[in-house]
Amino acid sequence: MIKVLLAEDMHMIRAALTALLRLESDIEVVAEVTKGDEIVPEALRTRPDVAVVDIDLPVVDGITAAAELLGRLPSCRVLVLTAMGQPGQVRRALQAGIEAFLVKDAPGDRLADAIRRTAQGLRVLDPELVASAMEYGASPLTPREATVLKEAAHGAAAEEIAARLHLSPGTVRNYLTSAITKIGARNKIDAIRVAQDAGWL
């Protein structure tokens, strides 16, 4: 029996995936979580063989949580669910040591097969997805620029970011300007969009 932890924040999708997996005689869903920060504690409690993780999770994103899970519970393998339009995120996941991906709009019967292959330690890679991920280069942003842009992406004003990071508002604005210039964006909103699509945040 393959024990599965399912991390998906959208209730209807999670319920549909769980229902689909219950039809399989060799797969058991032992845990369901809705936020990235719940993955590791729940995995340590239930000891799944495979964690099926959505990339876009609240609190802690799926890749960050999956990377932590691989470090804390190496016996648990990770299968990432991603959208075709997120090649940069796939690149980030590959760099984090994740080797199993399933595109969200894949046919339902492919999920169980992907879980079985992941449990066996096999790579589950969509060639088209990986090829598009490799088109994106490494991030041009410094860690501090990326942090400031990420804070801005959550809607924080320069003054809030400055207080949180112990910087002056002017320094925060300089980091934002530098990030916008390096990315080649028109403005802060455009820079955030490009950086998120590329998986740099």
mmCIF file with all atom_site columns, C-alpha atoms in Angstrom:
data_model
loop_
_atom_site.group_PDB
_atom_site.id
_atom_site.type_symbol
_atom_site.label_atom_id
_atom_site.label_alt_id
_atom_site.label_comp_id
_atom_site.label_asym_id
_atom_site.label_entity_id
_atom_site.label_seq_id
_atom_site.pdbx_PDB_ins_code
_atom_site.Cartn_x
_atom_site.Cartn_y
_atom_site.Cartn_z
_atom_site.occupancy
_atom_site.B_iso_or_equiv
_atom_site.pdbx_formal_charge
_atom_site.auth_seq_id
_atom_site.auth_comp_id
_atom_site.auth_asym_id
_atom_site.auth_atom_id
_atom_site.pdbx_PDB_model_num
ATOM 1   C CA . MET A 1 1   ? 0.000   0.000  0.000   1.00 0.00 ? 1   MET A CA 1
ATOM 2   C CA . ILE A 1 2   ? 1.385   3.416  -1.009  1.00 0.00 ? 2   ILE A CA 1
ATOM 3   C CA . LYS A 1 3   ? 0.602   6.025  1.645   1.00 0.00 ? 3   LYS A CA 1
ATOM 4   C CA . VAL A 1 4   ? -0.026  9.507  0.240   1.00 0.00 ? 4   VAL A CA 1
ATOM 5   C CA . LEU A 1 5   ? -0.108  12.982 1.746   1.00 0.00 ? 5   LEU A CA 1
ATOM 6   C CA . LEU A 1 6   ? -2.093  15.420 -0.393  1.00 0.00 ? 6   LEU A CA 1
ATOM 7   C CA . ALA A 1 7   ? -1.296  19.160 -0.196  1.00 0.00 ? 7   ALA A CA 1
ATOM 8   C CA . GLU A 1 8   ? -3.817  21.257 -2.139  1.00 0.00 ? 8   GLU A CA 1
ATOM 9   C CA . ASP A 1 9   ? -5.496  24.453 -0.933  1.00 0.00 ? 9   ASP A CA 1
ATOM 10  C CA . MET A 1 10  ? -8.514  24.379 -3.273  1.00 0.00 ? 10  MET A CA 1
ATOM 11  C CA . HIS A 1 11  ? -11.199 22.289 -1.573  1.00 0.00 ? 11  HIS A CA 1
ATOM 12  C CA . MET A 1 12  ? -12.939 20.997 -4.716  1.00 0.00 ? 12  MET A CA 1
ATOM 13  C CA . ILE A 1 13  ? -9.677  19.953 -6.368  1.00 0.00 ? 13  ILE A CA 1
ATOM 14  C CA . ARG A 1 14  ? -8.428  18.254 -3.191  1.00 0.00 ? 14  ARG A CA 1
ATOM 15  C CA . ALA A 1 15  ? -11.732 16.394 -2.769  1.00 0.00 ? 15  ALA A CA 1
ATOM 16  C CA . ALA A 1 16  ? -11.660 15.292 -6.422  1.00 0.00 ? 16  ALA A CA 1
ATOM 17  C CA . LEU A 1 17  ? -8.059  14.049 -6.146  1.00 0.00 ? 17  LEU A CA 1
ATOM 18  C CA . THR A 1 18  ? -8.840  12.175 -2.936  1.00 0.00 ? 18  THR A CA 1
ATOM 19  C CA . ALA A 1 19  ? -11.921 10.564 -4.506  1.00 0.00 ? 19  ALA A CA 1
ATOM 20  C CA . LEU A 1 20  ? -9.880  9.571  -7.548  1.00 0.00 ? 20  LEU A CA 1
ATOM 21  C CA . LEU A 1 21  ? -7.158  7.969  -5.425  1.00 0.00 ? 21  LEU A CA 1
ATOM 22  C CA . ARG A 1 22  ? -9.680  6.064  -3.292  1.00 0.00 ? 22  ARG A CA 1
ATOM 23  C CA . LEU A 1 23  ? -10.533 4.061  -6.420  1.00 0.00 ? 23  LEU A CA 1
ATOM 24  C CA . GLU A 1 24  ? -6.996  2.620  -6.416  1.00 0.00 ? 24  GLU A CA 1
ATOM 25  C CA . SER A 1 25  ? -6.529  -0.552 -4.373  1.00 0.00 ? 25  SER A CA 1
ATOM 26  C CA . ASP A 1 26  ? -2.825  0.071  -3.722  1.00 0.00 ? 26  ASP A CA 1
ATOM 27  C CA . ILE A 1 27  ? -2.979  3.778  -2.745  1.00 0.00 ? 27  ILE A CA 1
ATOM 28  C CA . GLU A 1 28  ? -4.203  5.245  0.545   1.00 0.00 ? 28  GLU A CA 1
ATOM 29  C CA . VAL A 1 29  ? -4.535  8.970  1.296   1.00 0.00 ? 29  VAL A CA 1
ATOM 30  C CA . VAL A 1 30  ? -3.307  9.218  4.894   1.00 0.00 ? 30  VAL A CA 1
ATOM 31  C CA . ALA A 1 31  ? -3.293  13.020 5.207   1.00 0.00 ? 31  ALA A CA 1
ATOM 32  C CA . GLU A 1 32  ? -4.677  16.140 3.552   1.00 0.00 ? 32  GLU A CA 1
ATOM 33  C CA . VAL A 1 33  ? -3.336  19.657 4.139   1.00 0.00 ? 33  VAL A CA 1
ATOM 34  C CA . THR A 1 34  ? -4.219  23.054 2.711   1.00 0.00 ? 34  THR A CA 1
ATOM 35  C CA . LYS A 1 35  ? -1.128  25.142 3.554   1.00 0.00 ? 35  LYS A CA 1
ATOM 36  C CA . GLY A 1 36  ? 2.565   24.695 2.888   1.00 0.00 ? 36  GLY A CA 1
ATOM 37  C CA . ASP A 1 37  ? 3.574   25.043 6.524   1.00 0.00 ? 37  ASP A CA 1
ATOM 38  C CA . GLU A 1 38  ? 1.394   22.039 7.414   1.00 0.00 ? 38  GLU A CA 1
ATOM 39  C CA . ILE A 1 39  ? 3.207   19.601 5.107   1.00 0.00 ? 39  ILE A CA 1
ATOM 40  C CA . VAL A 1 40  ? 6.271   18.716 7.193   1.00 0.00 ? 40  VAL A CA 1
ATOM 41  C CA . PRO A 1 41  ? 4.498   18.351 10.585  1.00 0.00 ? 41  PRO A CA 1
ATOM 42  C CA . GLU A 1 42  ? 1.743   16.216 9.039   1.00 0.00 ? 42  GLU A CA 1
ATOM 43  C CA . ALA A 1 43  ? 4.258   14.108 7.093   1.00 0.00 ? 43  ALA A CA 1
ATOM 44  C CA . LEU A 1 44  ? 6.309   13.495 10.237  1.00 0.00 ? 44  LEU A CA 1
ATOM 45  C CA . ARG A 1 45  ? 3.105   12.395 11.977  1.00 0.00 ? 45  ARG A CA 1
ATOM 46  C CA . THR A 1 46  ? 1.693   10.125 9.228   1.00 0.00 ? 46  THR A CA 1
ATOM 47  C CA . ARG A 1 47  ? 4.896   8.975  7.456   1.00 0.00 ? 47  ARG A CA 1
ATOM 48  C CA . PRO A 1 48  ? 3.607   8.930  3.848   1.00 0.00 ? 48  PRO A CA 1
ATOM 49  C CA . ASP A 1 49  ? 5.538   7.293  1.018   1.00 0.00 ? 49  ASP A CA 1
ATOM 50  C CA . VAL A 1 50  ? 4.638   10.094 -1.417  1.00 0.00 ? 50  VAL A CA 1
ATOM 51  C CA . ALA A 1 51  ? 3.612   13.714 -0.878  1.00 0.00 ? 51  ALA A CA 1
ATOM 52  C CA . VAL A 1 52  ? 1.537   15.130 -3.735  1.00 0.00 ? 52  VAL A CA 1
ATOM 53  C CA . VAL A 1 53  ? 2.168   18.864 -3.474  1.00 0.00 ? 53  VAL A CA 1
ATOM 54  C CA . ASP A 1 54  ? 0.595   21.760 -5.344  1.00 0.00 ? 54  ASP A CA 1
ATOM 55  C CA . ILE A 1 55  ? 3.187   24.434 -6.192  1.00 0.00 ? 55  ILE A CA 1
ATOM 56  C CA . ASP A 1 56  ? 0.867   27.315 -5.227  1.00 0.00 ? 56  ASP A CA 1
ATOM 57  C CA . LEU A 1 57  ? 0.120   26.918 -1.525  1.00 0.00 ? 57  LEU A CA 1
ATOM 58  C CA . PRO A 1 58  ? -0.554  29.655 1.034   1.00 0.00 ? 58  PRO A CA 1
ATOM 59  C CA . VAL A 1 59  ? 1.814   30.561 3.911   1.00 0.00 ? 59  VAL A CA 1
ATOM 60  C CA . VAL A 1 60  ? 4.739   28.518 2.530   1.00 0.00 ? 60  VAL A CA 1
ATOM 61  C CA . ASP A 1 61  ? 4.881   27.724 -1.194  1.00 0.00 ? 61  ASP A CA 1
ATOM 62  C CA . GLY A 1 62  ? 4.890   24.091 -2.303  1.00 0.00 ? 62  GLY A CA 1
ATOM 63  C CA . ILE A 1 63  ? 8.506   24.029 -3.484  1.00 0.00 ? 63  ILE A CA 1
ATOM 64  C CA . THR A 1 64  ? 9.904   25.469 -0.257  1.00 0.00 ? 64  THR A CA 1
ATOM 65  C CA . ALA A 1 65  ? 7.816   23.051 1.806   1.00 0.00 ? 65  ALA A CA 1
ATOM 66  C CA . ALA A 1 66  ? 8.764   20.093 -0.411  1.00 0.00 ? 66  ALA A CA 1
ATOM 67  C CA . ALA A 1 67  ? 12.472  20.909 -0.148  1.00 0.00 ? 67  ALA A CA 1
ATOM 68  C CA . GLU A 1 68  ? 12.172  20.992 3.653   1.00 0.00 ? 68  GLU A CA 1
ATOM 69  C CA . LEU A 1 69  ? 10.252  17.718 3.590   1.00 0.00 ? 69  LEU A CA 1
ATOM 70  C CA . LEU A 1 70  ? 12.996  16.015 1.551   1.00 0.00 ? 70  LEU A CA 1
ATOM 71  C CA . GLY A 1 71  ? 15.501  17.100 4.186   1.00 0.00 ? 71  GLY A CA 1
ATOM 72  C CA . ARG A 1 72  ? 13.421  16.121 7.219   1.00 0.00 ? 72  ARG A CA 1
ATOM 73  C CA . LEU A 1 73  ? 11.865  12.890 5.903   1.00 0.00 ? 73  LEU A CA 1
ATOM 74  C CA . PRO A 1 74  ? 14.032  11.487 3.076   1.00 0.00 ? 74  PRO A CA 1
ATOM 75  C CA . SER A 1 75  ? 11.913  8.313  2.868   1.00 0.00 ? 75  SER A CA 1
ATOM 76  C CA . CYS A 1 76  ? 9.000   10.408 1.556   1.00 0.00 ? 76  CYS A CA 1
ATOM 77  C CA . ARG A 1 77  ? 9.183   11.215 -2.141  1.00 0.00 ? 77  ARG A CA 1
ATOM 78  C CA . VAL A 1 78  ? 7.556   14.323 -3.613  1.00 0.00 ? 78  VAL A CA 1
ATOM 79  C CA . LEU A 1 79  ? 5.313   14.630 -6.664  1.00 0.00 ? 79  LEU A CA 1
ATOM 80  C CA . VAL A 1 80  ? 4.666   18.268 -7.587  1.00 0.00 ? 80  VAL A CA 1
ATOM 81  C CA . LEU A 1 81  ? 1.454   19.356 -9.281  1.00 0.00 ? 81  LEU A CA 1
ATOM 82  C CA . THR A 1 82  ? 2.019   22.338 -11.563 1.00 0.00 ? 82  THR A CA 1
ATOM 83  C CA . ALA A 1 83  ? 0.363   24.348 -14.302 1.00 0.00 ? 83  ALA A CA 1
ATOM 84  C CA . MET A 1 84  ? 1.916   24.342 -17.768 1.00 0.00 ? 84  MET A CA 1
ATOM 85  C CA . GLY A 1 85  ? 2.430   28.110 -17.517 1.00 0.00 ? 85  GLY A CA 1
ATOM 86  C CA . GLN A 1 86  ? 4.882   27.874 -14.586 1.00 0.00 ? 86  GLN A CA 1
ATOM 87  C CA . PRO A 1 87  ? 8.177   26.756 -16.140 1.00 0.00 ? 87  PRO A CA 1
ATOM 88  C CA . GLY A 1 88  ? 10.229  28.946 -13.807 1.00 0.00 ? 88  GLY A CA 1
ATOM 89  C CA . GLN A 1 89  ? 8.697   27.230 -10.799 1.00 0.00 ? 89  GLN A CA 1
ATOM 90  C CA . VAL A 1 90  ? 9.595   23.841 -12.259 1.00 0.00 ? 90  VAL A CA 1
ATOM 91  C CA . ARG A 1 91  ? 13.182  25.018 -12.661 1.00 0.00 ? 91  ARG A CA 1
ATOM 92  C CA . ARG A 1 92  ? 13.186  26.052 -8.988  1.00 0.00 ? 92  ARG A CA 1
ATOM 93  C CA . ALA A 1 93  ? 11.811  22.646 -8.007  1.00 0.00 ? 93  ALA A CA 1
ATOM 94  C CA . LEU A 1 94  ? 14.443  20.794 -10.041 1.00 0.00 ? 94  LEU A CA 1
ATOM 95  C CA . GLN A 1 95  ? 17.153  22.839 -8.318  1.00 0.00 ? 95  GLN A CA 1
ATOM 96  C CA . ALA A 1 96  ? 15.604  21.866 -4.957  1.00 0.00 ? 96  ALA A CA 1
ATOM 97  C CA . GLY A 1 97  ? 16.036  18.168 -5.794  1.00 0.00 ? 97  GLY A CA 1
ATOM 98  C CA . ILE A 1 98  ? 12.426  17.377 -6.753  1.00 0.00 ? 98  ILE A CA 1
ATOM 99  C CA . GLU A 1 99  ? 12.282  14.935 -9.663  1.00 0.00 ? 99  GLU A CA 1
ATOM 100 C CA . ALA A 1 100 ? 8.573   14.179 -10.113 1.00 0.00 ? 100 ALA A CA 1
ATOM 101 C CA . PHE A 1 101 ? 6.094   16.538 -11.756 1.00 0.00 ? 101 PHE A CA 1
ATOM 102 C CA . LEU A 1 102 ? 2.568   16.187 -13.035 1.00 0.00 ? 102 LEU A CA 1
ATOM 103 C CA . VAL A 1 103 ? 0.793   18.863 -15.046 1.00 0.00 ? 103 VAL A CA 1
ATOM 104 C CA . LYS A 1 104 ? -2.513  19.746 -13.400 1.00 0.00 ? 104 LYS A CA 1
ATOM 105 C CA . ASP A 1 105 ? -4.559  19.261 -16.542 1.00 0.00 ? 105 ASP A CA 1
ATOM 106 C CA . ALA A 1 106 ? -3.203  15.739 -17.159 1.00 0.00 ? 106 ALA A CA 1
ATOM 107 C CA . PRO A 1 107 ? -5.807  12.964 -17.533 1.00 0.00 ? 107 PRO A CA 1
ATOM 108 C CA . GLY A 1 108 ? -7.010  11.594 -14.175 1.00 0.00 ? 108 GLY A CA 1
ATOM 109 C CA . ASP A 1 109 ? -5.587  8.105  -14.665 1.00 0.00 ? 109 ASP A CA 1
ATOM 110 C CA . ARG A 1 110 ? -2.081  9.542  -14.901 1.00 0.00 ? 110 ARG A CA 1
ATOM 111 C CA . LEU A 1 111 ? -2.105  10.661 -11.250 1.00 0.00 ? 111 LEU A CA 1
ATOM 112 C CA . ALA A 1 112 ? -2.146  7.136  -9.801  1.00 0.00 ? 112 ALA A CA 1
ATOM 113 C CA . ASP A 1 113 ? 0.526   6.014  -12.279 1.00 0.00 ? 113 ASP A CA 1
ATOM 114 C CA . ALA A 1 114 ? 2.692   9.040  -11.407 1.00 0.00 ? 114 ALA A CA 1
ATOM 115 C CA . ILE A 1 115 ? 2.335   8.275  -7.680  1.00 0.00 ? 115 ILE A CA 1
ATOM 116 C CA . ARG A 1 116 ? 3.380   4.652  -8.233  1.00 0.00 ? 116 ARG A CA 1
ATOM 117 C CA . ARG A 1 117 ? 6.411   5.700  -10.267 1.00 0.00 ? 117 ARG A CA 1
ATOM 118 C CA . THR A 1 118 ? 7.359   8.363  -7.721  1.00 0.00 ? 118 THR A CA 1
ATOM 119 C CA . ALA A 1 119 ? 7.088   5.812  -4.881  1.00 0.00 ? 119 ALA A CA 1
ATOM 120 C CA . GLN A 1 120 ? 9.532   3.582  -6.795  1.00 0.00 ? 120 GLN A CA 1
ATOM 121 C CA . GLY A 1 121 ? 12.021  6.448  -6.977  1.00 0.00 ? 121 GLY A CA 1
ATOM 122 C CA . LEU A 1 122 ? 11.546  6.955  -10.713 1.00 0.00 ? 122 LEU A CA 1
ATOM 123 C CA . ARG A 1 123 ? 11.565  10.365 -12.356 1.00 0.00 ? 123 ARG A CA 1
ATOM 124 C CA . VAL A 1 124 ? 8.201   11.662 -13.501 1.00 0.00 ? 124 VAL A CA 1
ATOM 125 C CA . LEU A 1 125 ? 8.988   14.473 -15.926 1.00 0.00 ? 125 LEU A CA 1
ATOM 126 C CA . ASP A 1 126 ? 6.871   15.946 -18.688 1.00 0.00 ? 126 ASP A CA 1
ATOM 127 C CA . PRO A 1 127 ? 9.444   16.602 -21.465 1.00 0.00 ? 127 PRO A CA 1
ATOM 128 C CA . GLU A 1 128 ? 7.627   19.731 -22.689 1.00 0.00 ? 128 GLU A CA 1
ATOM 129 C CA . LEU A 1 129 ? 7.399   21.116 -19.160 1.00 0.00 ? 129 LEU A CA 1
ATOM 130 C CA . VAL A 1 130 ? 11.094  20.532 -18.457 1.00 0.00 ? 130 VAL A CA 1
ATOM 131 C CA . ALA A 1 131 ? 12.125  21.994 -21.828 1.00 0.00 ? 131 ALA A CA 1
ATOM 132 C CA . SER A 1 132 ? 10.191  25.194 -21.158 1.00 0.00 ? 132 SER A CA 1
ATOM 133 C CA . ALA A 1 133 ? 11.650  25.340 -17.623 1.00 0.00 ? 133 ALA A CA 1
ATOM 134 C CA . MET A 1 134 ? 15.176  25.219 -19.028 1.00 0.00 ? 134 MET A CA 1
ATOM 135 C CA . GLU A 1 135 ? 14.467  28.275 -21.214 1.00 0.00 ? 135 GLU A CA 1
ATOM 136 C CA . TYR A 1 136 ? 14.512  30.464 -18.105 1.00 0.00 ? 136 TYR A CA 1
ATOM 137 C CA . GLY A 1 137 ? 17.937  31.453 -16.869 1.00 0.00 ? 137 GLY A CA 1
ATOM 138 C CA . ALA A 1 138 ? 19.062  31.891 -13.306 1.00 0.00 ? 138 ALA A CA 1
ATOM 139 C CA . SER A 1 139 ? 17.635  34.824 -11.407 1.00 0.00 ? 139 SER A CA 1
ATOM 140 C CA . PRO A 1 140 ? 19.407  38.148 -12.060 1.00 0.00 ? 140 PRO A CA 1
ATOM 141 C CA . LEU A 1 141 ? 18.252  39.380 -8.640  1.00 0.00 ? 141 LEU A CA 1
ATOM 142 C CA . THR A 1 142 ? 20.363  39.515 -5.499  1.00 0.00 ? 142 THR A CA 1
ATOM 143 C CA . PRO A 1 143 ? 18.803  37.765 -2.473  1.00 0.00 ? 143 PRO A CA 1
ATOM 144 C CA . ARG A 1 144 ? 17.909  41.163 -0.971  1.00 0.00 ? 144 ARG A CA 1
ATOM 145 C CA . GLU A 1 145 ? 16.274  42.398 -4.207  1.00 0.00 ? 145 GLU A CA 1
ATOM 146 C CA . ALA A 1 146 ? 14.276  39.188 -4.420  1.00 0.00 ? 146 ALA A CA 1
ATOM 147 C CA . THR A 1 147 ? 13.162  39.526 -0.789  1.00 0.00 ? 147 THR A CA 1
ATOM 148 C CA . VAL A 1 148 ? 12.053  43.139 -1.276  1.00 0.00 ? 148 VAL A CA 1
ATOM 149 C CA . LEU A 1 149 ? 10.203  42.279 -4.495  1.00 0.00 ? 149 LEU A CA 1
ATOM 150 C CA . LYS A 1 150 ? 8.526   39.317 -2.786  1.00 0.00 ? 150 LYS A CA 1
ATOM 151 C CA . GLU A 1 151 ? 7.347   41.572 0.047   1.00 0.00 ? 151 GLU A CA 1
ATOM 152 C CA . ALA A 1 152 ? 6.026   44.042 -2.540  1.00 0.00 ? 152 ALA A CA 1
ATOM 153 C CA . ALA A 1 153 ? 4.217   41.169 -4.268  1.00 0.00 ? 153 ALA A CA 1
ATOM 154 C CA . HIS A 1 154 ? 2.285   40.599 -1.025  1.00 0.00 ? 154 HIS A CA 1
ATOM 155 C CA . GLY A 1 155 ? 1.090   44.205 -1.186  1.00 0.00 ? 155 GLY A CA 1
ATOM 156 C CA . ALA A 1 156 ? 3.469   45.728 1.366   1.00 0.00 ? 156 ALA A CA 1
ATOM 157 C CA . ALA A 1 157 ? 4.354   49.405 0.924   1.00 0.00 ? 157 ALA A CA 1
ATOM 158 C CA . ALA A 1 158 ? 7.988   50.567 0.968   1.00 0.00 ? 158 ALA A CA 1
ATOM 159 C CA . GLU A 1 159 ? 7.626   51.785 4.566   1.00 0.00 ? 159 GLU A CA 1
ATOM 160 C CA . GLU A 1 160 ? 6.262   48.404 5.731   1.00 0.00 ? 160 GLU A CA 1
ATOM 161 C CA . ILE A 1 161 ? 9.015   46.507 3.921   1.00 0.00 ? 161 ILE A CA 1
ATOM 162 C CA . ALA A 1 162 ? 11.622  48.848 5.405   1.00 0.00 ? 162 ALA A CA 1
ATOM 163 C CA . ALA A 1 163 ? 10.343  48.253 8.942   1.00 0.00 ? 163 ALA A CA 1
ATOM 164 C CA . ARG A 1 164 ? 10.189  44.483 8.446   1.00 0.00 ? 164 ARG A CA 1
ATOM 165 C CA . LEU A 1 165 ? 13.690  44.224 6.962   1.00 0.00 ? 165 LEU A CA 1
ATOM 166 C CA . HIS A 1 166 ? 15.288  46.908 9.146   1.00 0.00 ? 166 HIS A CA 1
ATOM 167 C CA . LEU A 1 167 ? 16.102  49.144 6.176   1.00 0.00 ? 167 LEU A CA 1
ATOM 168 C CA . SER A 1 168 ? 15.273  52.729 5.302   1.00 0.00 ? 168 SER A CA 1
ATOM 169 C CA . PRO A 1 169 ? 12.348  53.343 2.895   1.00 0.00 ? 169 PRO A CA 1
ATOM 170 C CA . GLY A 1 170 ? 14.839  54.919 0.468   1.00 0.00 ? 170 GLY A CA 1
ATOM 171 C CA . THR A 1 171 ? 16.961  51.758 0.459   1.00 0.00 ? 171 THR A CA 1
ATOM 172 C CA . VAL A 1 172 ? 13.868  49.652 -0.195  1.00 0.00 ? 172 VAL A CA 1
ATOM 173 C CA . ARG A 1 173 ? 12.931  51.890 -3.141  1.00 0.00 ? 173 ARG A CA 1
ATOM 174 C CA . ASN A 1 174 ? 16.500  51.541 -4.474  1.00 0.00 ? 174 ASN A CA 1
ATOM 175 C CA . TYR A 1 175 ? 16.251  47.733 -4.297  1.00 0.00 ? 175 TYR A CA 1
ATOM 176 C CA . LEU A 1 176 ? 12.893  47.833 -6.106  1.00 0.00 ? 176 LEU A CA 1
ATOM 177 C CA . THR A 1 177 ? 14.283  50.125 -8.830  1.00 0.00 ? 177 THR A CA 1
ATOM 178 C CA . SER A 1 178 ? 17.314  47.864 -9.245  1.00 0.00 ? 178 SER A CA 1
ATOM 179 C CA . ALA A 1 179 ? 15.097  44.767 -9.507  1.00 0.00 ? 179 ALA A CA 1
ATOM 180 C CA . ILE A 1 180 ? 12.839  46.430 -12.089 1.00 0.00 ? 180 ILE A CA 1
ATOM 181 C CA . THR A 1 181 ? 15.890  47.452 -14.150 1.00 0.00 ? 181 THR A CA 1
ATOM 182 C CA . LYS A 1 182 ? 17.554  44.009 -14.003 1.00 0.00 ? 182 LYS A CA 1
ATOM 183 C CA . ILE A 1 183 ? 14.357  42.235 -15.005 1.00 0.00 ? 183 ILE A CA 1
ATOM 184 C CA . GLY A 1 184 ? 13.733  44.747 -17.803 1.00 0.00 ? 184 GLY A CA 1
ATOM 185 C CA . ALA A 1 185 ? 10.235  45.426 -16.528 1.00 0.00 ? 185 ALA A CA 1
ATOM 186 C CA . ARG A 1 186 ? 8.098   48.528 -17.077 1.00 0.00 ? 186 ARG A CA 1
ATOM 187 C CA . ASN A 1 187 ? 7.210   48.978 -13.415 1.00 0.00 ? 187 ASN A CA 1
ATOM 188 C CA . LYS A 1 188 ? 6.976   47.185 -10.056 1.00 0.00 ? 188 LYS A CA 1
ATOM 189 C CA . ILE A 1 189 ? 3.817   45.228 -10.992 1.00 0.00 ? 189 ILE A CA 1
ATOM 190 C CA . ASP A 1 190 ? 5.383   44.040 -14.241 1.00 0.00 ? 190 ASP A CA 1
ATOM 191 C CA . ALA A 1 191 ? 8.598   43.068 -12.414 1.00 0.00 ? 191 ALA A CA 1
ATOM 192 C CA . ILE A 1 192 ? 6.622   41.017 -9.885  1.00 0.00 ? 192 ILE A CA 1
ATOM 193 C CA . ARG A 1 193 ? 4.722   39.226 -12.672 1.00 0.00 ? 193 ARG A CA 1
ATOM 194 C CA . VAL A 1 194 ? 7.875   38.407 -14.644 1.00 0.00 ? 194 VAL A CA 1
ATOM 195 C CA . ALA A 1 195 ? 9.789   37.263 -11.545 1.00 0.00 ? 195 ALA A CA 1
ATOM 196 C CA . GLN A 1 196 ? 6.916   35.051 -10.371 1.00 0.00 ? 196 GLN A CA 1
ATOM 197 C CA . ASP A 1 197 ? 6.472   33.480 -13.808 1.00 0.00 ? 197 ASP A CA 1
ATOM 198 C CA . ALA A 1 198 ? 10.209  32.782 -13.934 1.00 0.00 ? 198 ALA A CA 1
ATOM 199 C CA . GLY A 1 199 ? 10.202  31.236 -10.472 1.00 0.00 ? 199 GLY A CA 1
ATOM 200 C CA . TRP A 1 200 ? 12.636  33.819 -9.091  1.00 0.00 ? 200 TRP A CA 1
ATOM 201 C CA . LEU A 1 201 ? 10.461  34.683 -6.078  1.00 0.00 ? 201 LEU A CA 1
#
